PDB file of C-alpha atoms in Angstrom:
ATOM      1  CA  MET A   1       1.323  -8.026 -10.356  1.00 75.00           C
ATOM      2  CA  ASP A   2       2.355  -9.816 -13.556  1.00 87.00           C
ATOM      3  CA  GLN A   3      -0.185  -7.763 -15.501  1.00 92.00           C
ATOM      4  CA  LEU A   4       1.356  -4.530 -14.183  1.00 95.00           C
ATOM      5  CA  ILE A   5       4.859  -5.681 -15.125  1.00 94.00           C
ATOM      6  CA  GLU A   6       3.762  -6.566 -18.652  1.00 95.00           C
ATOM      7  CA  GLN A   7       2.046  -3.209 -18.993  1.00 96.00           C
ATOM      8  CA  VAL A   8       5.230  -1.390 -17.962  1.00 97.00           C
ATOM      9  CA  LYS A   9       7.262  -3.527 -20.374  1.00 97.00           C
ATOM     10  CA  ARG A  10       5.010  -2.715 -23.332  1.00 97.00           C
ATOM     11  CA  ALA A  11       5.069   0.990 -22.557  1.00 97.00           C
ATOM     12  CA  THR A  12       8.869   0.858 -22.298  1.00 98.00           C
ATOM     13  CA  LEU A  13       9.298  -0.743 -25.707  1.00 97.00           C
ATOM     14  CA  ALA A  14       7.028   1.892 -27.273  1.00 97.00           C
ATOM     15  CA  MET A  15       9.291   4.752 -26.174  1.00 97.00           C
ATOM     16  CA  GLN A  16      11.954   6.452 -28.282  1.00 95.00           C
ATOM     17  CA  ARG A  17      15.418   5.868 -26.847  1.00 96.00           C
ATOM     18  CA  TYR A  18      18.887   7.389 -26.968  1.00 96.00           C
ATOM     19  CA  SER A  19      22.025   5.308 -26.380  1.00 97.00           C
ATOM     20  CA  TRP A  20      21.981   5.195 -22.583  1.00 97.00           C
ATOM     21  CA  GLU A  21      18.235   4.599 -22.614  1.00 97.00           C
ATOM     22  CA  GLN A  22      18.567   1.670 -25.007  1.00 98.00           C
ATOM     23  CA  GLY A  23      21.266   0.297 -22.727  1.00 98.00           C
ATOM     24  CA  VAL A  24      19.406   0.561 -19.440  1.00 98.00           C
ATOM     25  CA  VAL A  25      16.246  -0.875 -21.022  1.00 98.00           C
ATOM     26  CA  ALA A  26      18.216  -3.829 -22.411  1.00 98.00           C
ATOM     27  CA  GLN A  27      19.722  -4.421 -18.969  1.00 98.00           C
ATOM     28  CA  ALA A  28      16.254  -4.344 -17.404  1.00 98.00           C
ATOM     29  CA  PHE A  29      14.934  -7.016 -19.747  1.00 98.00           C
ATOM     30  CA  LEU A  30      18.089  -9.054 -19.200  1.00 98.00           C
ATOM     31  CA  GLU A  31      17.699  -8.980 -15.418  1.00 98.00           C
ATOM     32  CA  CYS A  32      13.988  -9.729 -15.723  1.00 97.00           C
ATOM     33  CA  GLY A  33      14.903 -12.982 -17.464  1.00 96.00           C
ATOM     34  CA  ASP A  34      13.453 -11.835 -20.801  1.00 97.00           C
ATOM     35  CA  THR A  35      16.676 -12.619 -22.611  1.00 97.00           C
ATOM     36  CA  GLU A  36      15.062 -12.803 -26.050  1.00 98.00           C
ATOM     37  CA  THR A  37      13.986  -9.169 -25.864  1.00 98.00           C
ATOM     38  CA  ALA A  38      17.329  -8.161 -24.341  1.00 98.00           C
ATOM     39  CA  ILE A  39      19.113  -9.736 -27.312  1.00 98.00           C
ATOM     40  CA  LEU A  40      16.860  -7.899 -29.764  1.00 98.00           C
ATOM     41  CA  LEU A  41      17.621  -4.610 -28.008  1.00 98.00           C
ATOM     42  CA  ALA A  42      21.333  -5.408 -28.179  1.00 98.00           C
ATOM     43  CA  VAL A  43      21.055  -6.225 -31.884  1.00 98.00           C
ATOM     44  CA  GLU A  44      19.457  -2.842 -32.538  1.00 98.00           C
ATOM     45  CA  GLY A  45      22.216  -1.184 -30.509  1.00 98.00           C
ATOM     46  CA  ALA A  46      24.794  -2.918 -32.686  1.00 98.00           C
ATOM     47  CA  ASN A  47      22.906  -1.934 -35.850  1.00 98.00           C
ATOM     48  CA  ARG A  48      23.236   1.704 -34.800  1.00 97.00           C
ATOM     49  CA  GLN A  49      26.972   1.578 -34.108  1.00 97.00           C
ATOM     50  CA  ASP A  50      28.863   4.539 -35.531  1.00 97.00           C
ATOM     51  CA  GLU A  51      32.302   4.668 -37.131  1.00 96.00           C
ATOM     52  CA  LEU A  52      33.915   5.291 -33.731  1.00 97.00           C
ATOM     53  CA  GLY A  53      32.453   2.088 -32.312  1.00 97.00           C
ATOM     54  CA  ARG A  54      29.791   3.731 -30.145  1.00 98.00           C
ATOM     55  CA  CYS A  55      26.550   1.747 -30.032  1.00 98.00           C
ATOM     56  CA  ALA A  56      22.883   2.773 -30.184  1.00 97.00           C
ATOM     57  CA  GLN A  57      23.578   6.129 -31.823  1.00 96.00           C
ATOM     58  CA  ILE A  58      20.625   8.225 -32.996  1.00 92.00           C
ATOM     59  CA  GLY A  59      21.362  11.571 -34.607  1.00 84.00           C
ATOM     60  CA  TRP A  60      24.466  13.405 -33.472  1.00 80.00           C
ATOM     61  CA  GLN A  61      25.571  12.731 -29.930  1.00 82.00           C
ATOM     62  CA  SER A  62      28.857  13.608 -28.287  1.00 92.00           C
ATOM     63  CA  ALA A  63      28.443  10.924 -25.615  1.00 96.00           C
ATOM     64  CA  ALA A  64      31.503   8.875 -24.717  1.00 98.00           C
ATOM     65  CA  THR A  65      30.248   6.571 -21.946  1.00 98.00           C
ATOM     66  CA  ASP A  66      26.479   6.407 -22.652  1.00 98.00           C
ATOM     67  CA  PRO A  67      26.925   4.110 -25.702  1.00 98.00           C
ATOM     68  CA  CYS A  68      28.572   1.548 -23.406  1.00 98.00           C
ATOM     69  CA  ALA A  69      25.430   1.115 -21.294  1.00 98.00           C
ATOM     70  CA  ILE A  70      24.269  -1.632 -23.639  1.00 98.00           C
ATOM     71  CA  GLY A  71      27.518  -3.535 -23.170  1.00 98.00           C
ATOM     72  CA  GLU A  72      26.340  -6.279 -20.825  1.00 98.00           C
ATOM     73  CA  ALA A  73      23.316  -7.108 -22.980  1.00 98.00           C
ATOM     74  CA  LEU A  74      25.553  -7.073 -26.070  1.00 98.00           C
ATOM     75  CA  LEU A  75      28.003  -9.469 -24.443  1.00 98.00           C
ATOM     76  CA  HIS A  76      25.125 -11.767 -23.506  1.00 98.00           C
ATOM     77  CA  ALA A  77      23.829 -11.607 -27.083  1.00 98.00           C
ATOM     78  CA  CYS A  78      27.268 -12.570 -28.421  1.00 98.00           C
ATOM     79  CA  GLU A  79      27.489 -15.554 -26.101  1.00 98.00           C
ATOM     80  CA  ALA A  80      23.921 -16.683 -26.759  1.00 98.00           C
ATOM     81  CA  THR A  81      24.000 -16.401 -30.546  1.00 98.00           C
ATOM     82  CA  GLY A  82      27.632 -16.591 -31.655  1.00 98.00           C
ATOM     83  CA  ASP A  83      26.665 -14.036 -34.325  1.00 98.00           C
ATOM     84  CA  PRO A  84      29.897 -12.749 -35.939  1.00 98.00           C
ATOM     85  CA  ALA A  85      28.332  -9.333 -36.580  1.00 98.00           C
ATOM     86  CA  LEU A  86      27.476  -8.937 -32.898  1.00 98.00           C
ATOM     87  CA  ILE A  87      30.936 -10.097 -31.862  1.00 98.00           C
ATOM     88  CA  GLN A  88      32.480  -7.537 -34.185  1.00 98.00           C
ATOM     89  CA  ALA A  89      30.246  -4.818 -32.731  1.00 98.00           C
ATOM     90  CA  LYS A  90      31.224  -5.849 -29.203  1.00 98.00           C
ATOM     91  CA  ASP A  91      34.933  -5.756 -30.090  1.00 98.00           C
ATOM     92  CA  ARG A  92      34.576  -2.292 -31.617  1.00 98.00           C
ATOM     93  CA  LEU A  93      32.720  -1.023 -28.553  1.00 98.00           C
ATOM     94  CA  LEU A  94      35.451  -2.421 -26.301  1.00 98.00           C
ATOM     95  CA  GLN A  95      38.082  -0.732 -28.450  1.00 98.00           C
ATOM     96  CA  TRP A  96      36.248   2.546 -27.914  1.00 98.00           C
ATOM     97  CA  ALA A  97      35.867   2.003 -24.166  1.00 98.00           C
ATOM     98  CA  LEU A  98      39.419   0.810 -23.527  1.00 98.00           C
ATOM     99  CA  LYS A  99      41.497   2.819 -26.009  1.00 98.00           C
ATOM    100  CA  ASP A 100      39.748   5.436 -28.104  1.00 98.00           C
ATOM    101  CA  ALA A 101      37.356   7.263 -25.781  1.00 98.00           C
ATOM    102  CA  PRO A 102      38.755  10.576 -24.468  1.00 98.00           C
ATOM    103  CA  ARG A 103      40.069  10.475 -20.925  1.00 97.00           C
ATOM    104  CA  ASN A 104      42.104  12.468 -18.425  1.00 97.00           C
ATOM    105  CA  ARG A 105      45.760  11.897 -17.600  1.00 95.00           C
ATOM    106  CA  ASP A 106      44.771   9.319 -14.972  1.00 96.00           C
ATOM    107  CA  GLY A 107      42.865   7.306 -17.571  1.00 97.00           C
ATOM    108  CA  VAL A 108      39.376   8.258 -16.397  1.00 98.00           C
ATOM    109  CA  VAL A 109      36.996   8.382 -19.363  1.00 98.00           C
ATOM    110  CA  TYR A 110      35.117  11.626 -19.916  1.00 98.00           C
ATOM    111  CA  HIS A 111      31.349  11.562 -20.211  1.00 98.00           C
ATOM    112  CA  LEU A 112      31.407  13.471 -23.503  1.00 97.00           C
ATOM    113  CA  GLY A 113      33.482  13.026 -26.608  1.00 94.00           C
ATOM    114  CA  ASP A 114      34.069  16.722 -27.223  1.00 94.00           C
ATOM    115  CA  LYS A 115      34.405  18.188 -23.719  1.00 96.00           C
ATOM    116  CA  PRO A 116      36.638  17.211 -20.767  1.00 97.00           C
ATOM    117  CA  GLU A 117      33.720  16.650 -18.411  1.00 98.00           C
ATOM    118  CA  ILE A 118      33.222  13.994 -15.754  1.00 98.00           C
ATOM    119  CA  TRP A 119      29.583  13.174 -14.928  1.00 98.00           C
ATOM    120  CA  VAL A 120      28.262  10.910 -12.211  1.00 98.00           C
ATOM    121  CA  ASP A 121      26.061   9.191 -14.835  1.00 98.00           C
ATOM    122  CA  SER A 122      29.170   7.479 -16.214  1.00 98.00           C
ATOM    123  CA  MET A 123      29.464   5.315 -13.106  1.00 98.00           C
ATOM    124  CA  TYR A 124      26.555   3.278 -14.470  1.00 98.00           C
ATOM    125  CA  MET A 125      27.245   3.548 -18.186  1.00 98.00           C
ATOM    126  CA  LEU A 126      30.823   2.280 -18.464  1.00 98.00           C
ATOM    127  CA  PRO A 127      32.262   0.258 -15.520  1.00 98.00           C
ATOM    128  CA  PRO A 128      29.695  -2.589 -15.565  1.00 98.00           C
ATOM    129  CA  PHE A 129      30.433  -3.230 -19.248  1.00 98.00           C
ATOM    130  CA  LEU A 130      34.173  -3.363 -18.534  1.00 98.00           C
ATOM    131  CA  ALA A 131      33.661  -5.707 -15.584  1.00 98.00           C
ATOM    132  CA  ARG A 132      31.336  -7.994 -17.547  1.00 98.00           C
ATOM    133  CA  ALA A 133      33.953  -8.142 -20.314  1.00 98.00           C
ATOM    134  CA  GLY A 134      36.584  -9.235 -17.781  1.00 98.00           C
ATOM    135  CA  TYR A 135      38.477  -5.942 -17.517  1.00 98.00           C
ATOM    136  CA  TYR A 136      38.116  -5.764 -13.758  1.00 98.00           C
ATOM    137  CA  GLY A 137      41.042  -3.457 -13.101  1.00 98.00           C
ATOM    138  CA  GLU A 138      39.834  -0.995 -15.712  1.00 98.00           C
ATOM    139  CA  ALA A 139      36.293  -1.066 -14.321  1.00 98.00           C
ATOM    140  CA  LEU A 140      37.622  -0.290 -10.839  1.00 98.00           C
ATOM    141  CA  LEU A 141      39.909   2.433 -12.172  1.00 98.00           C
ATOM    142  CA  GLN A 142      36.904   4.182 -13.696  1.00 98.00           C
ATOM    143  CA  LEU A 143      34.731   3.822 -10.576  1.00 98.00           C
ATOM    144  CA  ASN A 144      37.494   5.089  -8.311  1.00 98.00           C
ATOM    145  CA  GLY A 145      38.316   7.960 -10.655  1.00 98.00           C
ATOM    146  CA  TYR A 146      34.727   9.169 -10.808  1.00 98.00           C
ATOM    147  CA  TRP A 147      34.368   8.804  -7.040  1.00 98.00           C
ATOM    148  CA  GLN A 148      37.534  10.772  -6.286  1.00 97.00           C
ATOM    149  CA  VAL A 149      36.427  13.694  -8.454  1.00 98.00           C
ATOM    150  CA  LEU A 150      32.752  13.843  -7.519  1.00 98.00           C
ATOM    151  CA  PHE A 151      32.390  12.699  -3.894  1.00 97.00           C
ATOM    152  CA  ASP A 152      31.253  15.477  -1.551  1.00 97.00           C
ATOM    153  CA  ARG A 153      32.670  14.516   1.844  1.00 95.00           C
ATOM    154  CA  GLU A 154      30.404  16.872   3.740  1.00 95.00           C
ATOM    155  CA  LYS A 155      27.193  15.531   2.206  1.00 96.00           C
ATOM    156  CA  GLN A 156      28.442  11.930   1.745  1.00 96.00           C
ATOM    157  CA  LEU A 157      26.941  12.067  -1.746  1.00 98.00           C
ATOM    158  CA  LEU A 158      28.180  12.560  -5.292  1.00 98.00           C
ATOM    159  CA  SER A 159      28.017  15.827  -7.186  1.00 98.00           C
ATOM    160  CA  HIS A 160      26.804  15.805 -10.766  1.00 98.00           C
ATOM    161  CA  GLN A 161      29.263  17.345 -13.239  1.00 98.00           C
ATOM    162  CA  TRP A 162      32.932  18.383 -13.167  1.00 98.00           C
ATOM    163  CA  ASP A 163      34.836  20.322 -15.849  1.00 98.00           C
ATOM    164  CA  ASP A 164      38.307  18.802 -15.910  1.00 96.00           C
ATOM    165  CA  GLY A 165      39.632  21.597 -18.121  1.00 95.00           C
ATOM    166  CA  LYS A 166      38.532  24.411 -15.820  1.00 96.00           C
ATOM    167  CA  LYS A 167      39.030  22.309 -12.666  1.00 96.00           C
ATOM    168  CA  ALA A 168      35.633  23.414 -11.432  1.00 97.00           C
ATOM    169  CA  PHE A 169      32.164  21.970 -10.996  1.00 98.00           C
ATOM    170  CA  ILE A 170      29.647  22.655 -13.726  1.00 97.00           C
ATOM    171  CA  ARG A 171      26.924  21.374 -11.426  1.00 97.00           C
ATOM    172  CA  LYS A 172      27.866  20.609  -7.839  1.00 98.00           C
ATOM    173  CA  ASP A 173      24.300  19.658  -6.891  1.00 98.00           C
ATOM    174  CA  VAL A 174      23.799  16.188  -5.430  1.00 98.00           C
ATOM    175  CA  TRP A 175      21.341  15.138  -8.127  1.00 98.00           C
ATOM    176  CA  GLY A 176      19.143  12.286  -6.973  1.00 98.00           C
ATOM    177  CA  VAL A 177      19.155  10.336 -10.226  1.00 98.00           C
ATOM    178  CA  GLY A 178      22.914  10.851 -10.514  1.00 98.00           C
ATOM    179  CA  ASN A 179      23.471   9.230  -7.146  1.00 98.00           C
ATOM    180  CA  GLY A 180      21.082   6.495  -8.262  1.00 98.00           C
ATOM    181  CA  TRP A 181      23.155   5.862 -11.384  1.00 98.00           C
ATOM    182  CA  ALA A 182      26.250   5.592  -9.192  1.00 98.00           C
ATOM    183  CA  ALA A 183      24.760   3.249  -6.589  1.00 98.00           C
ATOM    184  CA  ALA A 184      23.250   0.928  -9.203  1.00 98.00           C
ATOM    185  CA  GLY A 185      26.409   0.889 -11.315  1.00 98.00           C
ATOM    186  CA  MET A 186      28.593   0.098  -8.337  1.00 98.00           C
ATOM    187  CA  ALA A 187      26.266  -2.700  -7.260  1.00 98.00           C
ATOM    188  CA  ARG A 188      26.513  -4.247 -10.714  1.00 98.00           C
ATOM    189  CA  VAL A 189      30.306  -4.005 -10.804  1.00 98.00           C
ATOM    190  CA  ARG A 190      30.583  -5.551  -7.346  1.00 98.00           C
ATOM    191  CA  ALA A 191      28.476  -8.520  -8.421  1.00 98.00           C
ATOM    192  CA  LEU A 192      30.675  -9.067 -11.467  1.00 98.00           C
ATOM    193  CA  LEU A 193      34.015  -9.085  -9.624  1.00 98.00           C
ATOM    194  CA  PRO A 194      35.448 -12.613  -9.242  1.00 97.00           C
ATOM    195  CA  ASN A 195      37.138 -14.207  -6.244  1.00 96.00           C
ATOM    196  CA  GLY A 196      40.344 -12.439  -5.339  1.00 97.00           C
ATOM    197  CA  TYR A 197      38.779  -8.981  -5.310  1.00 98.00           C
ATOM    198  CA  GLU A 198      37.463  -9.103  -1.754  1.00 98.00           C
ATOM    199  CA  ALA A 199      39.065  -5.811  -0.696  1.00 98.00           C
ATOM    200  CA  GLN A 200      37.570  -4.036  -3.693  1.00 98.00           C
ATOM    201  CA  LYS A 201      34.163  -5.577  -2.988  1.00 98.00           C
ATOM    202  CA  ARG A 202      34.334  -4.307   0.602  1.00 98.00           C
ATOM    203  CA  GLN A 203      35.249  -0.835  -0.592  1.00 98.00           C
ATOM    204  CA  ILE A 204      32.327  -0.716  -3.006  1.00 98.00           C
ATOM    205  CA  ALA A 205      29.958  -1.949  -0.302  1.00 98.00           C
ATOM    206  CA  GLU A 206      31.133   0.790   2.065  1.00 97.00           C
ATOM    207  CA  GLN A 207      30.811   3.481  -0.601  1.00 98.00           C
ATOM    208  CA  VAL A 208      27.317   2.400  -1.609  1.00 98.00           C
ATOM    209  CA  ALA A 209      26.274   2.335   2.050  1.00 97.00           C
ATOM    210  CA  PHE A 210      27.557   5.923   2.417  1.00 94.00           C
ATOM    211  CA  LEU A 211      25.440   7.042  -0.528  1.00 97.00           C
ATOM    212  CA  LEU A 212      22.294   5.212   0.509  1.00 98.00           C
ATOM    213  CA  ASN A 213      22.385   6.281   4.138  1.00 97.00           C
ATOM    214  CA  ALA A 214      23.005   9.902   3.128  1.00 98.00           C
ATOM    215  CA  ALA A 215      20.306   9.865   0.453  1.00 98.00           C
ATOM    216  CA  LEU A 216      17.682   8.212   2.628  1.00 98.00           C
ATOM    217  CA  ARG A 217      17.928  11.083   5.081  1.00 97.00           C
ATOM    218  CA  TRP A 218      16.181  13.138   2.397  1.00 97.00           C
ATOM    219  CA  GLN A 219      13.343  10.708   1.640  1.00 97.00           C
ATOM    220  CA  ARG A 220       9.927  12.367   1.761  1.00 97.00           C
ATOM    221  CA  PRO A 221       7.041  10.945   3.818  1.00 96.00           C
ATOM    222  CA  ASP A 222       5.381   9.793   0.574  1.00 95.00           C
ATOM    223  CA  GLY A 223       8.442   7.703  -0.327  1.00 96.00           C
ATOM    224  CA  MET A 224       9.711  10.031  -3.048  1.00 97.00           C
ATOM    225  CA  PHE A 225      12.774  12.296  -3.195  1.00 98.00           C
ATOM    226  CA  HIS A 226      13.540  15.764  -4.471  1.00 98.00           C
ATOM    227  CA  ASP A 227      15.380  16.094  -7.776  1.00 98.00           C
ATOM    228  CA  VAL A 228      18.339  17.600  -5.914  1.00 98.00           C
ATOM    229  CA  LEU A 229      18.316  15.504  -2.786  1.00 98.00           C
ATOM    230  CA  ASP A 230      19.047  18.209  -0.236  1.00 97.00           C
ATOM    231  CA  ARG A 231      17.061  20.989  -1.895  1.00 97.00           C
ATOM    232  CA  PRO A 232      13.352  20.650  -1.055  1.00 97.00           C
ATOM    233  CA  GLU A 233      12.444  23.496  -3.405  1.00 98.00           C
ATOM    234  CA  THR A 234      13.259  21.220  -6.383  1.00 98.00           C
ATOM    235  CA  PHE A 235      10.525  18.974  -7.777  1.00 98.00           C
ATOM    236  CA  SER A 236       9.800  15.573  -6.261  1.00 98.00           C
ATOM    237  CA  GLU A 237      10.392  12.423  -8.296  1.00 98.00           C
ATOM    238  CA  ILE A 238      10.610   8.668  -7.863  1.00 98.00           C
ATOM    239  CA  ASN A 239      13.277   7.356 -10.262  1.00 98.00           C
ATOM    240  CA  CYS A 240      16.232   7.965  -7.970  1.00 98.00           C
ATOM    241  CA  GLY A 241      14.214   6.050  -5.394  1.00 98.00           C
ATOM    242  CA  GLN A 242      13.748   3.138  -7.775  1.00 98.00           C
ATOM    243  CA  MET A 243      17.509   3.130  -8.332  1.00 98.00           C
ATOM    244  CA  PHE A 244      18.142   3.121  -4.588  1.00 98.00           C
ATOM    245  CA  ALA A 245      15.569   0.358  -4.027  1.00 98.00           C
ATOM    246  CA  TYR A 246      17.137  -1.756  -6.797  1.00 98.00           C
ATOM    247  CA  THR A 247      20.520  -1.371  -5.115  1.00 98.00           C
ATOM    248  CA  ILE A 248      19.125  -2.174  -1.666  1.00 98.00           C
ATOM    249  CA  TYR A 249      17.321  -5.328  -2.785  1.00 98.00           C
ATOM    250  CA  ARG A 250      20.469  -6.518  -4.569  1.00 98.00           C
ATOM    251  CA  GLY A 251      22.820  -5.627  -1.749  1.00 98.00           C
ATOM    252  CA  VAL A 252      20.704  -7.211   0.985  1.00 98.00           C
ATOM    253  CA  HIS A 253      20.114 -10.326  -1.108  1.00 97.00           C
ATOM    254  CA  GLU A 254      23.838 -10.656  -1.836  1.00 97.00           C
ATOM    255  CA  GLY A 255      24.716 -10.084   1.821  1.00 97.00           C
ATOM    256  CA  TRP A 256      26.669  -6.848   1.686  1.00 98.00           C
ATOM    257  CA  LEU A 257      24.033  -4.298   2.720  1.00 98.00           C
ATOM    258  CA  ASP A 258      22.196  -4.050   6.032  1.00 96.00           C
ATOM    259  CA  GLY A 259      18.794  -5.716   5.923  1.00 96.00           C
ATOM    260  CA  GLY A 260      17.349  -2.775   7.818  1.00 97.00           C
ATOM    261  CA  LEU A 261      17.372  -0.834   4.547  1.00 98.00           C
ATOM    262  CA  ILE A 262      14.560  -3.003   3.169  1.00 98.00           C
ATOM    263  CA  GLU A 263      11.945  -0.897   4.934  1.00 97.00           C
ATOM    264  CA  ALA A 264      13.028   2.158   2.925  1.00 97.00           C
ATOM    265  CA  ALA A 265      13.081   0.126  -0.303  1.00 98.00           C
ATOM    266  CA  GLU A 266       9.538  -1.093   0.297  1.00 98.00           C
ATOM    267  CA  LYS A 267       8.365   2.465   0.909  1.00 98.00           C
ATOM    268  CA  ILE A 268       9.982   3.545  -2.352  1.00 98.00           C
ATOM    269  CA  ARG A 269       8.413   0.633  -4.193  1.00 98.00           C
ATOM    270  CA  GLY A 270       4.968   1.603  -2.940  1.00 98.00           C
ATOM    271  CA  ALA A 271       5.442   5.130  -4.286  1.00 98.00           C
ATOM    272  CA  ALA A 272       6.649   3.763  -7.616  1.00 98.00           C
ATOM    273  CA  HIS A 273       3.638   1.493  -7.981  1.00 98.00           C
ATOM    274  CA  ARG A 274       1.323   4.398  -7.244  1.00 97.00           C
ATOM    275  CA  SER A 275       3.034   6.314 -10.054  1.00 98.00           C
ATOM    276  CA  VAL A 276       2.180   3.855 -12.857  1.00 98.00           C
ATOM    277  CA  ASP A 277      -0.621   5.167 -15.079  1.00 97.00           C
ATOM    278  CA  GLN A 278      -3.179   3.380 -17.277  1.00 97.00           C
ATOM    279  CA  TYR A 279      -0.656   3.102 -20.137  1.00 97.00           C
ATOM    280  CA  GLY A 280       2.028   1.432 -18.054  1.00 98.00           C
ATOM    281  CA  LEU A 281       4.088   4.628 -17.888  1.00 98.00           C
ATOM    282  CA  VAL A 282       5.875   5.357 -14.631  1.00 98.00           C
ATOM    283  CA  ARG A 283       4.955   8.971 -13.939  1.00 98.00           C
ATOM    284  CA  ASN A 284       6.729  11.379 -11.592  1.00 97.00           C
ATOM    285  CA  VAL A 285      10.233  10.422 -12.681  1.00 97.00           C
ATOM    286  CA  CYS A 286      12.895  12.947 -13.676  1.00 97.00           C
ATOM    287  CA  GLY A 287      11.424  13.381 -17.144  1.00 96.00           C
ATOM    288  CA  MET A 288      12.708  13.442 -20.687  1.00 95.00           C
ATOM    289  CA  PRO A 289      13.699  15.184 -22.874  1.00 94.00           C
ATOM    290  CA  THR A 290      15.333  17.833 -20.658  1.00 94.00           C
ATOM    291  CA  PHE A 291      15.217  16.074 -17.268  1.00 95.00           C
ATOM    292  CA  ASP A 292      14.372  19.304 -15.465  1.00 94.00           C
ATOM    293  CA  LYS A 293      10.793  18.462 -14.477  1.00 96.00           C
ATOM    294  CA  PRO A 294       8.708  15.443 -13.475  1.00 96.00           C
ATOM    295  CA  GLY A 295       7.444  13.302 -16.343  1.00 97.00           C
ATOM    296  CA  VAL A 296       8.275   9.977 -17.969  1.00 98.00           C
ATOM    297  CA  ALA A 297      11.526   8.502 -19.283  1.00 98.00           C
ATOM    298  CA  PRO A 298      12.814   5.142 -20.541  1.00 98.00           C
ATOM    299  CA  GLU A 299      15.211   5.008 -17.600  1.00 98.00           C
ATOM    300  CA  GLY A 300      12.255   5.431 -15.237  1.00 98.00           C
ATOM    301  CA  GLN A 301      10.557   2.486 -16.912  1.00 98.00           C
ATOM    302  CA  ALA A 302      13.727   0.418 -16.864  1.00 98.00           C
ATOM    303  CA  PHE A 303      14.433   0.971 -13.195  1.00 98.00           C
ATOM    304  CA  PHE A 304      10.886   0.030 -12.272  1.00 98.00           C
ATOM    305  CA  LEU A 305      11.581  -3.315 -13.961  1.00 98.00           C
ATOM    306  CA  LEU A 306      15.074  -3.599 -12.461  1.00 98.00           C
ATOM    307  CA  MET A 307      13.667  -2.844  -9.014  1.00 98.00           C
ATOM    308  CA  GLU A 308      11.003  -5.532  -9.433  1.00 98.00           C
ATOM    309  CA  ALA A 309      13.554  -8.082 -10.661  1.00 98.00           C
ATOM    310  CA  ALA A 310      15.884  -7.362  -7.736  1.00 98.00           C
ATOM    311  CA  ARG A 311      13.004  -7.561  -5.261  1.00 98.00           C
ATOM    312  CA  ALA A 312      11.900 -10.905  -6.709  1.00 97.00           C
ATOM    313  CA  ARG A 313      15.379 -12.304  -6.126  1.00 96.00           C
ATOM    314  CA  TRP A 314      15.466 -10.921  -2.590  1.00 97.00           C
ATOM    315  CA  ALA A 315      12.022 -12.396  -1.855  1.00 96.00           C
ATOM    316  CA  ARG A 316      13.165 -15.838  -3.025  1.00 93.00           C
ATOM    317  CA  GLY A 317      15.878 -15.814  -0.393  1.00 86.00           C
ATOM    318  CA  PRO A 318      19.656 -16.268  -0.257  1.00 72.00           C
ATOM    319  CA  SER A 319      19.691 -19.561  -2.169  1.00 48.00           C
ATOM    320  CA  ASP A 320      19.064 -17.695  -5.446  1.00 48.00           C
ATOM    321  CA  LYS A 321      22.508 -16.890  -6.819  1.00 42.00           C
ATOM    322  CA  LEU A 322      22.139 -16.469 -10.572  1.00 39.00           C
ATOM    323  CA  VAL A 323      22.099 -12.922 -11.946  1.00 39.00           C
ATOM    324  CA  LEU A 324      19.865 -13.923 -14.865  1.00 39.00           C
ATOM    325  CA  ASP A 325      17.480 -15.930 -12.695  1.00 38.00           C
ATOM    326  CA  THR A 326      15.624 -12.696 -11.950  1.00 43.00           C
ATOM    327  CA  GLU A 327      12.102 -12.960 -13.277  1.00 54.00           C
ATOM    328  CA  CYS A 328       9.804 -10.008 -12.759  1.00 68.00           C
ATOM    329  CA  SER A 329       6.989 -11.731 -14.630  1.00 46.00           C
ATOM    330  CA  GLU A 330       5.737 -15.206 -15.474  1.00 36.00           C
ATOM    331  CA  GLU A 331       7.961 -15.454 -18.541  1.00 31.00           C
TER     332      GLU A 331
END
């Protein structure tokens, strides 16, 4: 097992990465306990900070929330090193997230910098960074704002993209990976909330349970899911499953999800393991660069590692409380 994990790690580090990909990969290494690599990934994200304060920028990108995905790893790097340059980068990223990023009249940050669009992806990219930085109210405001706009009451799942200018959905589909981003992001925020936020923790737990129970109705016999969960004519893929499994292992371990969900997580994990090729690439994920067909992607690699880290914590039992005590290898 350790050999497989190391193979996936090496393949991950060999891949080209945009801002959200750099962020989710850094988070994966952080949760695996490989803090040295997580710090290096955060340093590179800070090195590629643009004049607006957005981290991990390559080429021109209009992203508003994606550059915040590296926030937790960057905060850890600041605390571990005390490096003034990293602290400055963190402060500039927070300034962007809290003040400068475009948002609607309710304060909900748009996914893009040049269009008034709300995407489900943002539920992973931004709120965990805000919560880790201690801005709990702001993190919850963002989660609740995205949920209110995107939640499909009939399907009990989240739609993908909303145009706040036109007041219409750009893509109303319940995208599997999008719901995975949401579930994983909410799980991370919940874990970061301190005492005194019990009502908010209960709300997040209920919302995540809605998503998981609705999504799992669409799981295929082979453990995978369709790209659009309720549309079997779309291609099958495993990354949304990895995201769901990560959330299940965390939620059951932390005591806020039903342990009966573990069976589904284990089935997903089996499909994910069968998808790893000889290079350590997780195949059959919603694939880059256009994410409209099965392939490979840094986020698919990262969530394999995150899933393994969360499962390792769950397997060690309820006495394991530390977020960073999550080794998915011998390191």
